[in-house]
PDB file of C-alpha atoms in Angstrom:
ATOM      1  CA  MET I  18       4.234 -19.914  -1.489  1.00  0.00           C
ATOM      2  CA  GLN I  19       7.743 -19.206  -2.785  1.00  0.00           C
ATOM      3  CA  ARG I  20       9.148 -15.911  -3.626  1.00  0.00           C
ATOM      4  CA  GLN I  21       9.759 -16.677  -7.208  1.00  0.00           C
ATOM      5  CA  LEU I  22       6.040 -17.101  -8.001  1.00  0.00           C
ATOM      6  CA  PHE I  23       5.627 -13.158  -7.905  1.00  0.00           C
ATOM      7  CA  ARG I  24       7.683 -10.190  -8.331  1.00  0.00           C
ATOM      8  CA  PHE I  25       7.632  -6.452  -7.629  1.00  0.00           C
ATOM      9  CA  GLU I  26       7.833  -3.936 -10.521  1.00  0.00           C
ATOM     10  CA  ARG I  27       7.483  -0.161 -10.352  1.00  0.00           C
ATOM     11  CA  LEU I  28       4.495   1.368 -11.956  1.00  0.00           C
ATOM     12  CA  MET I  29       5.694   5.204 -12.662  1.00  0.00           C
ATOM     13  CA  ILE I  30       3.885   8.228 -14.183  1.00  0.00           C
ATOM     14  CA  ASN I  31       5.401  11.504 -14.560  1.00  0.00           C
ATOM     15  CA  ARG I  32       3.934  13.449 -17.273  1.00  0.00           C
ATOM     16  CA  GLN I  33       5.961  16.344 -16.980  1.00  0.00           C
ATOM     17  CA  ALA I  34       9.176  14.544 -17.550  1.00  0.00           C
ATOM     18  CA  GLY I  35       7.483  12.141 -20.045  1.00  0.00           C
ATOM     19  CA  LEU I  36       8.288   8.994 -17.943  1.00  0.00           C
ATOM     20  CA  PHE I  37       5.809   6.017 -18.030  1.00  0.00           C
ATOM     21  CA  HIS I  38       7.125   2.605 -16.842  1.00  0.00           C
ATOM     22  CA  ASN I  39       4.962  -0.472 -16.766  1.00  0.00           C
ATOM     23  CA  ILE I  40       2.056   1.909 -17.679  1.00  0.00           C
ATOM     24  CA  ARG I  41       0.472  -1.403 -19.719  1.00  0.00           C
ATOM     25  CA  TYR I  42      -0.524  -2.383 -16.134  1.00  0.00           C
ATOM     26  CA  PHE I  43      -2.633   0.694 -15.410  1.00  0.00           C
ATOM     27  CA  PRO I  44      -5.971  -0.788 -16.455  1.00  0.00           C
ATOM     28  CA  GLN I  45      -5.765  -3.831 -14.276  1.00  0.00           C
ATOM     29  CA  VAL I  46      -4.527  -1.501 -11.234  1.00  0.00           C
ATOM     30  CA  MET I  47      -7.578   0.885 -11.863  1.00  0.00           C
ATOM     31  CA  LYS I  48     -10.007  -2.071 -12.148  1.00  0.00           C
ATOM     32  CA  LEU I  49      -8.583  -3.613  -8.930  1.00  0.00           C
ATOM     33  CA  TYR I  50      -8.660  -0.344  -7.122  1.00  0.00           C
ATOM     34  CA  ILE I  51     -12.332   0.410  -8.210  1.00  0.00           C
ATOM     35  CA  LYS I  52     -13.181  -3.141  -7.023  1.00  0.00           C
ATOM     36  CA  TYR I  53     -12.035  -2.376  -3.460  1.00  0.00           C
ATOM     37  CA  LEU I  54     -12.814   1.313  -3.346  1.00  0.00           C
ATOM     38  CA  ARG I  55     -15.339   1.231  -0.712  1.00  0.00           C
ATOM     39  CA  HIS I  56     -12.598  -0.690   1.814  1.00  0.00           C
ATOM     40  CA  LEU I  57      -9.789   1.945   0.839  1.00  0.00           C
ATOM     41  CA  GLU I  58     -11.504   5.319   0.979  1.00  0.00           C
ATOM     42  CA  ASP I  59     -13.259   7.748   3.069  1.00  0.00           C
ATOM     43  CA  ASP I  60     -15.967  10.518   2.396  1.00  0.00           C
ATOM     44  CA  PHE I  61     -13.230  12.962   1.728  1.00  0.00           C
ATOM     45  CA  SER I  62     -11.353  11.042  -0.829  1.00  0.00           C
ATOM     46  CA  MET I  63     -10.403  12.576  -4.141  1.00  0.00           C
ATOM     47  CA  PHE I  64     -10.991   9.456  -5.952  1.00  0.00           C
ATOM     48  CA  SER I  65     -14.409   8.104  -7.276  1.00  0.00           C
ATOM     49  CA  GLU I  66     -15.359   5.107  -9.419  1.00  0.00           C
ATOM     50  CA  ARG I  67     -15.193   7.330 -12.614  1.00  0.00           C
ATOM     51  CA  SER I  68     -11.730   9.067 -11.573  1.00  0.00           C
ATOM     52  CA  LEU I  69      -9.360   8.026 -14.041  1.00  0.00           C
ATOM     53  CA  GLU I  70      -7.430  11.348 -13.678  1.00  0.00           C
ATOM     54  CA  GLY I  71      -7.391  11.017  -9.683  1.00  0.00           C
ATOM     55  CA  MET I  72      -5.709   7.580  -9.955  1.00  0.00           C
ATOM     56  CA  VAL I  73      -3.296   8.970 -12.519  1.00  0.00           C
ATOM     57  CA  GLU I  74      -2.529  11.834 -10.182  1.00  0.00           C
ATOM     58  CA  PHE I  75      -2.181   9.549  -7.054  1.00  0.00           C
ATOM     59  CA  ILE I  76       0.460   7.362  -8.962  1.00  0.00           C
ATOM     60  CA  GLU I  77       2.199  10.271 -10.278  1.00  0.00           C
ATOM     61  CA  ARG I  78       2.507  11.814  -6.698  1.00  0.00           C
ATOM     62  CA  VAL I  79       3.894   8.524  -5.305  1.00  0.00           C
ATOM     63  CA  THR I  80       6.065   7.946  -8.205  1.00  0.00           C
ATOM     64  CA  PRO I  81       8.655   5.916  -7.887  1.00  0.00           C
ATOM     65  CA  HIS I  82       7.208   4.137  -5.129  1.00  0.00           C
ATOM     66  CA  PHE I  83       3.989   2.444  -6.513  1.00  0.00           C
ATOM     67  CA  TYR I  84       4.902  -1.384  -6.733  1.00  0.00           C
ATOM     68  CA  LEU I  85       3.060  -3.909  -8.599  1.00  0.00           C
ATOM     69  CA  VAL I  86       2.804  -7.375  -7.523  1.00  0.00           C
ATOM     70  CA  LEU I  87       2.892  -9.485 -10.562  1.00  0.00           C
ATOM     71  CA  ALA I  88       2.518 -13.310 -11.290  1.00  0.00           C
ATOM     72  CA  ASP I  89       3.192 -14.136 -14.817  1.00  0.00           C
ATOM     73  CA  ASN I  90       1.639 -10.803 -16.391  1.00  0.00           C
ATOM     74  CA  GLU I  91      -1.245 -10.589 -14.041  1.00  0.00           C
ATOM     75  CA  VAL I  92      -1.508  -7.941 -11.270  1.00  0.00           C
ATOM     76  CA  CYS I  93      -1.965  -9.652  -8.167  1.00  0.00           C
ATOM     77  CA  GLY I  94      -2.182  -6.418  -6.219  1.00  0.00           C
ATOM     78  CA  PHE I  95      -0.007  -3.256  -5.383  1.00  0.00           C
ATOM     79  CA  PHE I  96       1.985  -1.448  -2.514  1.00  0.00           C
ATOM     80  CA  CYS I  97       2.744   2.109  -2.498  1.00  0.00           C
ATOM     81  CA  LEU I  98       4.592   4.231  -0.195  1.00  0.00           C
ATOM     82  CA  GLU I  99       3.306   7.762   0.676  1.00  0.00           C
ATOM     83  CA  HIS I 100       4.007  10.461   3.320  1.00  0.00           C
ATOM     84  CA  LEU I 101       7.719   9.614   3.002  1.00  0.00           C
ATOM     85  CA  ILE I 102       9.880  11.184   5.884  1.00  0.00           C
ATOM     86  CA  GLY I 103      13.485  11.796   5.411  1.00  0.00           C
ATOM     87  CA  SER I 104      15.702  12.795   2.512  1.00  0.00           C
ATOM     88  CA  ALA I 105      16.352  12.112  -1.111  1.00  0.00           C
ATOM     89  CA  LYS I 106      19.477  10.298  -0.030  1.00  0.00           C
ATOM     90  CA  GLN I 107      17.757   8.387   3.047  1.00  0.00           C
ATOM     91  CA  ILE I 108      13.996   7.673   3.585  1.00  0.00           C
ATOM     92  CA  HIS I 109      13.360   7.125   7.267  1.00  0.00           C
ATOM     93  CA  SER I 110       9.760   6.286   7.139  1.00  0.00           C
ATOM     94  CA  ALA I 111       6.706   5.881   5.135  1.00  0.00           C
ATOM     95  CA  LYS I 112       3.080   4.931   5.120  1.00  0.00           C
ATOM     96  CA  VAL I 113       2.349   1.797   3.235  1.00  0.00           C
ATOM     97  CA  ILE I 114      -1.082   1.311   1.140  1.00  0.00           C
ATOM     98  CA  THR I 115      -2.000  -1.949  -0.305  1.00  0.00           C
ATOM     99  CA  CYS I 116      -4.810  -3.509  -2.287  1.00  0.00           C
ATOM    100  CA  PHE I 117      -4.857  -7.197  -3.661  1.00  0.00           C
ATOM    101  CA  ASN I 118      -7.246  -9.116  -5.885  1.00  0.00           C
ATOM    102  CA  LYS I 119      -9.242 -11.427  -3.785  1.00  0.00           C
ATOM    103  CA  LYS I 120      -7.982 -14.437  -5.424  1.00  0.00           C
ATOM    104  CA  TYR I 121      -4.662 -13.830  -3.705  1.00  0.00           C
ATOM    105  CA  TRP I 122      -6.140 -13.157  -0.294  1.00  0.00           C
ATOM    106  CA  GLY I 123      -4.544 -15.470   2.451  1.00  0.00           C
ATOM    107  CA  THR I 124      -1.160 -16.945   2.408  1.00  0.00           C
ATOM    108  CA  PHE I 125      -0.136 -15.269  -0.817  1.00  0.00           C
ATOM    109  CA  THR I 126      -0.846 -11.963   0.577  1.00  0.00           C
ATOM    110  CA  LYS I 127       0.810 -12.443   3.856  1.00  0.00           C
ATOM    111  CA  TYR I 128       3.890 -13.748   2.062  1.00  0.00           C
ATOM    112  CA  ALA I 129       4.110 -10.919  -0.459  1.00  0.00           C
ATOM    113  CA  ALA I 130       3.479  -8.369   2.291  1.00  0.00           C
ATOM    114  CA  ARG I 131       6.452  -9.897   4.254  1.00  0.00           C
ATOM    115  CA  ALA I 132       8.545  -9.777   1.228  1.00  0.00           C
ATOM    116  CA  PHE I 133       7.734  -6.135   0.473  1.00  0.00           C
ATOM    117  CA  GLN I 134       8.422  -5.350   4.152  1.00  0.00           C
ATOM    118  CA  ASP I 135      11.801  -6.882   3.514  1.00  0.00           C
ATOM    119  CA  PHE I 136      12.362  -4.944   0.329  1.00  0.00           C
ATOM    120  CA  CYS I 137      11.750  -1.685   2.203  1.00  0.00           C
ATOM    121  CA  PHE I 138      14.044  -2.249   4.787  1.00  0.00           C
ATOM    122  CA  GLU I 139      16.822  -4.099   2.828  1.00  0.00           C
ATOM    123  CA  GLU I 140      16.675  -2.243  -0.515  1.00  0.00           C
ATOM    124  CA  LEU I 141      15.169   1.127   0.330  1.00  0.00           C
ATOM    125  CA  GLY I 142      16.946   1.473   3.689  1.00  0.00           C
ATOM    126  CA  LEU I 143      13.694   2.448   5.741  1.00  0.00           C
ATOM    127  CA  LYS I 144      13.713   2.334   9.437  1.00  0.00           C
ATOM    128  CA  LYS I 145      10.144   2.480   9.935  1.00  0.00           C
ATOM    129  CA  LEU I 146       6.917   1.401   7.928  1.00  0.00           C
ATOM    130  CA  LYS I 147       3.252   2.687   9.194  1.00  0.00           C
ATOM    131  CA  ALA I 148      -0.162   1.435   8.190  1.00  0.00           C
ATOM    132  CA  LEU I 149      -3.454   3.095   8.817  1.00  0.00           C
ATOM    133  CA  VAL I 150      -6.188   0.986   8.923  1.00  0.00           C
ATOM    134  CA  TYR I 151     -10.117   0.797   9.807  1.00  0.00           C
ATOM    135  CA  PRO I 152     -10.564  -1.096  12.949  1.00  0.00           C
ATOM    136  CA  GLN I 153     -13.092  -3.337  11.280  1.00  0.00           C
ATOM    137  CA  ASN I 154     -10.694  -4.497   8.570  1.00  0.00           C
ATOM    138  CA  SER I 155      -9.348  -7.862  10.355  1.00  0.00           C
ATOM    139  CA  ARG I 156      -7.905  -9.157   7.247  1.00  0.00           C
ATOM    140  CA  VAL I 157      -5.354  -6.358   6.875  1.00  0.00           C
ATOM    141  CA  LYS I 158      -4.688  -6.318  10.662  1.00  0.00           C
ATOM    142  CA  ALA I 159      -3.850 -10.106  10.362  1.00  0.00           C
ATOM    143  CA  ILE I 160      -1.536  -9.551   7.573  1.00  0.00           C
ATOM    144  CA  LEU I 161       0.117  -6.527   9.638  1.00  0.00           C
ATOM    145  CA  ARG I 162       0.619  -8.916  12.691  1.00  0.00           C
ATOM    146  CA  VAL I 163       2.240 -11.615  10.637  1.00  0.00           C
ATOM    147  CA  CYS I 164       4.744  -9.019   9.470  1.00  0.00           C
ATOM    148  CA  GLY I 165       5.532  -7.733  13.073  1.00  0.00           C
ATOM    149  CA  PHE I 166       3.585  -4.459  13.064  1.00  0.00           C
ATOM    150  CA  LYS I 167       2.287  -3.311  16.417  1.00  0.00           C
ATOM    151  CA  ARG I 168      -0.668  -1.027  17.072  1.00  0.00           C
ATOM    152  CA  GLU I 169       0.462   2.300  18.269  1.00  0.00           C
ATOM    153  CA  ALA I 170      -2.598   4.411  18.509  1.00  0.00           C
ATOM    154  CA  CYS I 171      -6.158   4.763  17.720  1.00  0.00           C
ATOM    155  CA  LEU I 172      -7.304   7.820  16.413  1.00  0.00           C
ATOM    156  CA  ARG I 173     -10.901   8.310  17.290  1.00  0.00           C
ATOM    157  CA  ALA I 174     -13.414   9.797  14.763  1.00  0.00           C
ATOM    158  CA  GLU I 175     -10.615  10.737  12.432  1.00  0.00           C
ATOM    159  CA  THR I 176     -12.463  10.570   9.326  1.00  0.00           C
ATOM    160  CA  ARG I 177     -16.122   9.973   8.074  1.00  0.00           C
ATOM    161  CA  LYS I 178     -16.904   7.125   6.074  1.00  0.00           C
ATOM    162  CA  ASN I 179     -20.448   6.387   4.565  1.00  0.00           C
ATOM    163  CA  GLY I 180     -21.605   9.647   6.391  1.00  0.00           C
ATOM    164  CA  ARG I 181     -20.355   8.095   9.735  1.00  0.00           C
ATOM    165  CA  PHE I 182     -17.387   8.938  12.122  1.00  0.00           C
ATOM    166  CA  GLN I 183     -14.732   6.584  11.599  1.00  0.00           C
ATOM    167  CA  ASP I 184     -11.879   5.420  13.807  1.00  0.00           C
ATOM    168  CA  ILE I 185      -8.543   4.679  12.248  1.00  0.00           C
ATOM    169  CA  GLU I 186      -5.878   2.668  13.670  1.00  0.00           C
ATOM    170  CA  ILE I 187      -2.080   3.208  13.432  1.00  0.00           C
ATOM    171  CA  TYR I 188       0.352   0.283  13.240  1.00  0.00           C
ATOM    172  CA  SER I 189       4.055   0.224  12.637  1.00  0.00           C
ATOM    173  CA  VAL I 190       7.269  -1.957  12.453  1.00  0.00           C
ATOM    174  CA  PHE I 191      10.675  -0.806  12.770  1.00  0.00           C
ATOM    175  CA  ASN I 192      13.701  -2.230  10.914  1.00  0.00           C
ATOM    176  CA  ASN I 193      15.907  -2.238  13.737  1.00  0.00           C
ATOM    177  CA  LYS I 194      14.497  -2.378  17.236  1.00  0.00           C
ATOM    178  CA  GLU I 195      17.801  -0.803  18.494  1.00  0.00           C
ATOM    179  CA  ASP I 196      16.861   2.401  16.839  1.00  0.00           C
ATOM    180  CA  LEU I 197      13.603   2.862  19.152  1.00  0.00           C
ATOM    181  CA  CYS I 198      13.706   5.641  21.671  1.00  0.00           C
ATOM    182  CA  ASN I 199      13.129   4.494  25.358  1.00  0.00           C
TER     183      ASN I 199
END
């Protein structure tokens, strides 16, 4: 899969400033999110299948770091960055969240993930990316491994999902391994 077959574009919502960028893609994002909601959320999520407002608030909170993955004018998936650590001038690290349409799973998703990682390190200057994953999510863990992410920890019974305790694994990748502490 070649890079020119897809592109990243920001989806931005800032109601207070009257800023709406690529909002025409919002219905596709919402449909995609609802389709995979059961894989993305825990019992404490502020979203529900009927929470249009919750999704708007989420995108507004992470603006300008909600990135669409587009092929032609179709939303293949999205990446977003949250829990940014650093300053307005230099973001040190962020947690990445992703969701892709099933027809793009596999090689496309792995290539897009690697391209997004490169974008975060080269264009945004991040030093570290983190991902929180349910241990049973083997597809996401395979993508993380392809991108060089390493498992840092398992948070036992960190949340509840479907009424049961749920572990969460933390994975990370560094921009420059020389920046690591010993």
